Amino acid sequence: MSHFSLKCRHCGVRLAAADMTVREHCSDALLTTEYTDRQFAESEHGGLWRFNWLPVHEVPGEAAGPVVFPSQRLGPSLGLENLAIAFNGYWPERGAGIRTCTFKEFEAEVVLANAKENGKSGMVVASAGNTARAFAHLSAESGFPVIILAPAMCLKDMWYLESSSLVPTLILHDGDYSDAIEMSQRIAGIAGMPCEGGVRNAAKRDGLGIVLLESVAASGKLPDHYFQAVGSGAGVIAVWEMSERFIRDGRYGDKPPVLHIAQNLPFAPMVRAWQRGTRRMADEDLDPNLIRKISTRVLSNRYPAYAVAGGVYDALSATGGVAYGITNEEICAAMIRFEEAEEIDIVPAAGVAVAALIQAVENKTISPQERVLLNITGGGESRIRQEGKARPVEDQIRVSKSMTDAEIEGLLCTVLKRT
Ligand SMILES: *Cc1c(COP(=O)(O)O)cnc(C)c1O
């Protein structure tokens, strides 16, 4: 018997299907996981697999999870008495062992475990960098084939772990991250493998939601506020979904955390739509030309799960959410401030969340005693580099949108032979 099923956020139908690459029941509605266990509990496993609310039956092996700790200096310097930091990255002194340095590794672990136990032969993944690194790492470790596609404009920020630097990676030369997502759907059809499916894959969201599980396990309560930089929206939707499970459990509070989302100006389609109070993102805010002007390509998704039922708009509505636009300069300043205070480097996207927290304090959107959870979605890259474990993506295979299906098929044969 499975310990979970899927529920459609629009019509409420329950699907017994355990396969999370199934994307939707009603159009424009997410499928969300329903766990038979109403009570939050520890499992018999450790690390990433420490808790019961994950859609996996056969745990693949040890994996590092997030670490959550009270802020030592950033919180006090902002006048916050209860700032907790969820650190997702590499910081061995703190027990943080995610060598690919972002929370995308949780997503990759859970998605791949779910796909494997559902008999998939491989998976296709589109990425702006961090997801590629996480999937390349797990594919190299487990031998499970993953076809990775990244836009060339993201290459300059991309790196792989030494142990996975030879994982073949398709590089899209004529398009951005969102074009790579489209192309990955075409490739999936040709390869006969599922697409990871991005935010619509409930296994991905539940993997990202581990951050809230770890936080509640540490403090015994739901936080009052949650801060995160958003790209696809998967991470914040995940936290909202996990908070609903905690509220149903009844022992951790009866209010979901207020979600504070942040994006990098001038590309901030969700932030702008929320600030205008609408479910519709404006076409001018989704203009691909804006993406060239931001410093956080991992936040450049032009198809975020904003309007979809059960998506970011609903999550912000349900929690009284707040949205922040952050400039490149503010990101830089926030990254430096965080590193000086907490003594670990963070990735630019995490700097976006820190900058949002600073704004929230300045605007008095949060008060000093409230419990705040700051998601540092990635960090410790400098540490990994110092240890000499970061490498460029060495096996790059060029693809373009104009390729025919036959050309793609030929290419996939080569890629899969090398995997
Ligand atoms: C992907 C990513 C985000 C955004 O998460 P979404 O779930 O896509 O909204 C934030 N920070 C980092 C470091 C990321 O890699």
Short mmCIF file of N, CA and C in Angstrom, two decimals, residues 161-230:
data_model
loop_
_atom_site.label_atom_id
_atom_site.label_comp_id
_atom_site.label_asym_id
_atom_site.label_seq_id
_atom_site.Cartn_x
_atom_site.Cartn_y
_atom_site.Cartn_z
N LEU A 161 30.32 19.30 -10.31
CA LEU A 161 31.28 18.69 -9.40
C LEU A 161 32.29 17.92 -10.24
N GLU A 162 33.51 17.88 -9.73
CA GLU A 162 34.59 17.14 -10.37
C GLU A 162 34.13 15.74 -10.80
N SER A 163 33.41 15.07 -9.91
CA SER A 163 33.01 13.68 -10.16
C SER A 163 31.94 13.55 -11.24
N SER A 164 31.33 14.67 -11.66
CA SER A 164 30.31 14.58 -12.71
C SER A 164 30.61 15.50 -13.89
N SER A 165 31.83 16.01 -13.96
CA SER A 165 32.13 17.01 -15.00
C SER A 165 32.05 16.43 -16.41
N LEU A 166 32.08 15.09 -16.52
CA LEU A 166 32.02 14.48 -17.84
C LEU A 166 30.62 14.02 -18.23
N VAL A 167 29.61 14.35 -17.42
CA VAL A 167 28.23 14.01 -17.80
C VAL A 167 27.86 14.84 -19.03
N PRO A 168 27.46 14.17 -20.15
CA PRO A 168 27.15 14.93 -21.36
C PRO A 168 25.99 15.89 -21.14
N THR A 169 26.12 17.10 -21.65
CA THR A 169 25.13 18.15 -21.41
C THR A 169 24.80 18.86 -22.71
N LEU A 170 23.52 18.89 -23.05
CA LEU A 170 23.09 19.58 -24.26
C LEU A 170 23.03 21.08 -23.97
N ILE A 171 23.64 21.85 -24.86
CA ILE A 171 23.66 23.30 -24.68
C ILE A 171 22.85 23.95 -25.82
N LEU A 172 21.79 24.64 -25.45
CA LEU A 172 20.92 25.29 -26.45
C LEU A 172 21.49 26.66 -26.81
N HIS A 173 21.85 26.83 -28.09
CA HIS A 173 22.54 28.05 -28.47
C HIS A 173 21.63 29.19 -28.87
N ASP A 174 20.38 28.86 -29.22
CA ASP A 174 19.48 29.93 -29.64
C ASP A 174 18.24 29.98 -28.76
N GLY A 175 18.43 30.42 -27.53
CA GLY A 175 17.25 30.56 -26.69
C GLY A 175 17.62 30.71 -25.24
N ASP A 176 16.63 31.08 -24.44
CA ASP A 176 16.87 31.25 -23.01
C ASP A 176 16.35 30.03 -22.24
N TYR A 177 16.30 30.15 -20.94
CA TYR A 177 15.88 29.05 -20.07
C TYR A 177 14.51 28.53 -20.47
N SER A 178 13.60 29.45 -20.78
CA SER A 178 12.25 29.02 -21.11
C SER A 178 12.21 28.28 -22.45
N ASP A 179 13.08 28.69 -23.39
CA ASP A 179 13.17 27.94 -24.65
C ASP A 179 13.73 26.54 -24.38
N ALA A 180 14.66 26.46 -23.43
CA ALA A 180 15.23 25.16 -23.08
C ALA A 180 14.15 24.25 -22.50
N ILE A 181 13.22 24.83 -21.75
CA ILE A 181 12.12 24.03 -21.20
C ILE A 181 11.26 23.47 -22.35
N GLU A 182 10.97 24.33 -23.33
CA GLU A 182 10.18 23.87 -24.48
C GLU A 182 10.90 22.77 -25.24
N MET A 183 12.19 23.01 -25.47
CA MET A 183 13.00 22.05 -26.21
C MET A 183 13.08 20.71 -25.46
N SER A 184 13.15 20.77 -24.14
CA SER A 184 13.26 19.54 -23.36
C SER A 184 11.99 18.70 -23.51
N GLN A 185 10.85 19.38 -23.72
CA GLN A 185 9.60 18.63 -23.90
C GLN A 185 9.64 17.88 -25.24
N ARG A 186 10.21 18.54 -26.24
CA ARG A 186 10.36 17.88 -27.55
C ARG A 186 11.28 16.67 -27.43
N ILE A 187 12.40 16.89 -26.77
CA ILE A 187 13.39 15.82 -26.61
C ILE A 187 12.78 14.64 -25.85
N ALA A 188 12.00 14.94 -24.82
CA ALA A 188 11.38 13.88 -24.02
C ALA A 188 10.49 13.01 -24.90
N GLY A 189 9.72 13.64 -25.79
CA GLY A 189 8.85 12.90 -26.70
C GLY A 189 9.66 11.97 -27.58
N ILE A 190 10.77 12.48 -28.09
CA ILE A 190 11.60 11.68 -29.00
C ILE A 190 12.32 10.56 -28.25
N ALA A 191 12.79 10.86 -27.04
CA ALA A 191 13.56 9.88 -26.27
C ALA A 191 12.66 8.84 -25.59
N GLY A 192 11.36 9.10 -25.52
CA GLY A 192 10.47 8.19 -24.81
C GLY A 192 10.74 8.19 -23.31
N MET A 193 11.20 9.30 -22.82
CA MET A 193 11.45 9.44 -21.37
C MET A 193 10.61 10.61 -20.88
N PRO A 194 10.23 10.61 -19.60
CA PRO A 194 9.48 11.76 -19.12
C PRO A 194 10.38 12.98 -18.93
N CYS A 195 9.76 14.15 -19.02
CA CYS A 195 10.42 15.37 -18.61
C CYS A 195 10.29 15.45 -17.10
N GLU A 196 11.25 16.04 -16.49
CA GLU A 196 11.12 16.25 -15.06
C GLU A 196 9.80 16.96 -14.75
N GLY A 197 9.41 17.87 -15.64
CA GLY A 197 8.10 18.49 -15.51
C GLY A 197 8.09 19.74 -14.67
N GLY A 198 9.25 20.12 -14.16
CA GLY A 198 9.34 21.37 -13.40
C GLY A 198 8.37 21.39 -12.25
N VAL A 199 7.79 22.55 -12.05
CA VAL A 199 6.96 22.79 -10.87
C VAL A 199 5.71 21.90 -10.83
N ARG A 200 5.29 21.38 -11.99
CA ARG A 200 4.09 20.53 -12.00
C ARG A 200 4.35 19.15 -11.44
N ASN A 201 5.62 18.80 -11.29
CA ASN A 201 5.96 17.50 -10.71
C ASN A 201 5.88 17.63 -9.18
N ALA A 202 4.91 16.95 -8.59
CA ALA A 202 4.70 17.08 -7.14
C ALA A 202 5.87 16.52 -6.34
N ALA A 203 6.59 15.56 -6.92
CA ALA A 203 7.76 15.01 -6.22
C ALA A 203 8.84 16.08 -6.08
N LYS A 204 8.96 16.92 -7.11
CA LYS A 204 9.92 18.03 -7.04
C LYS A 204 9.54 18.97 -5.91
N ARG A 205 8.28 19.33 -5.83
CA ARG A 205 7.87 20.28 -4.80
C ARG A 205 8.03 19.68 -3.40
N ASP A 206 7.65 18.42 -3.25
CA ASP A 206 7.78 17.82 -1.92
C ASP A 206 9.26 17.75 -1.52
N GLY A 207 10.14 17.53 -2.49
CA GLY A 207 11.58 17.53 -2.20
C GLY A 207 12.03 18.89 -1.70
N LEU A 208 11.57 19.95 -2.35
CA LEU A 208 11.95 21.30 -1.92
C LEU A 208 11.33 21.65 -0.57
N GLY A 209 10.16 21.07 -0.30
CA GLY A 209 9.46 21.33 0.96
C GLY A 209 10.17 20.77 2.19
N ILE A 210 11.18 19.96 1.96
CA ILE A 210 11.95 19.40 3.08
C ILE A 210 12.49 20.51 3.98
N VAL A 211 12.75 21.67 3.38
CA VAL A 211 13.25 22.81 4.16
C VAL A 211 12.28 23.15 5.30
N LEU A 212 10.97 23.14 5.02
CA LEU A 212 10.01 23.43 6.09
C LEU A 212 9.94 22.28 7.10
N LEU A 213 10.07 21.05 6.61
CA LEU A 213 10.05 19.90 7.53
C LEU A 213 11.19 20.03 8.54
N GLU A 214 12.36 20.35 8.03
CA GLU A 214 13.54 20.47 8.88
C GLU A 214 13.36 21.62 9.88
N SER A 215 12.78 22.72 9.40
CA SER A 215 12.58 23.88 10.25
C SER A 215 11.60 23.57 11.39
N VAL A 216 10.50 22.92 11.05
CA VAL A 216 9.50 22.62 12.08
C VAL A 216 10.03 21.56 13.04
N ALA A 217 10.82 20.62 12.52
CA ALA A 217 11.42 19.61 13.40
C ALA A 217 12.34 20.29 14.41
N ALA A 218 13.03 21.34 13.97
CA ALA A 218 13.98 22.02 14.85
C ALA A 218 13.28 22.88 15.90
N SER A 219 12.18 23.55 15.51
CA SER A 219 11.59 24.53 16.43
C SER A 219 10.29 24.08 17.04
N GLY A 220 9.67 23.03 16.50
CA GLY A 220 8.40 22.55 17.03
C GLY A 220 7.20 23.39 16.61
N LYS A 221 7.45 24.41 15.77
CA LYS A 221 6.34 25.30 15.36
C LYS A 221 6.51 25.72 13.91
N LEU A 222 5.40 26.07 13.29
CA LEU A 222 5.48 26.71 11.98
C LEU A 222 6.02 28.12 12.17
N PRO A 223 6.90 28.59 11.24
CA PRO A 223 7.34 29.98 11.35
C PRO A 223 6.20 30.94 11.01
N ASP A 224 6.32 32.20 11.44
CA ASP A 224 5.31 33.21 11.07
C ASP A 224 5.54 33.72 9.65
N HIS A 225 6.81 33.79 9.24
CA HIS A 225 7.16 34.34 7.93
C HIS A 225 8.20 33.46 7.25
N TYR A 226 8.11 33.40 5.92
CA TYR A 226 9.06 32.61 5.14
C TYR A 226 9.55 33.46 3.97
N PHE A 227 10.86 33.57 3.80
CA PHE A 227 11.45 34.39 2.73
C PHE A 227 12.20 33.52 1.73
N GLN A 228 11.91 33.72 0.44
CA GLN A 228 12.62 32.97 -0.60
C GLN A 228 12.62 33.71 -1.94
N ALA A 229 13.72 33.58 -2.68
CA ALA A 229 13.78 34.07 -4.06
C ALA A 229 13.08 33.05 -4.94
N VAL A 230 12.24 33.52 -5.86
CA VAL A 230 11.44 32.60 -6.68
C VAL A 230 11.75 32.71 -8.17
#
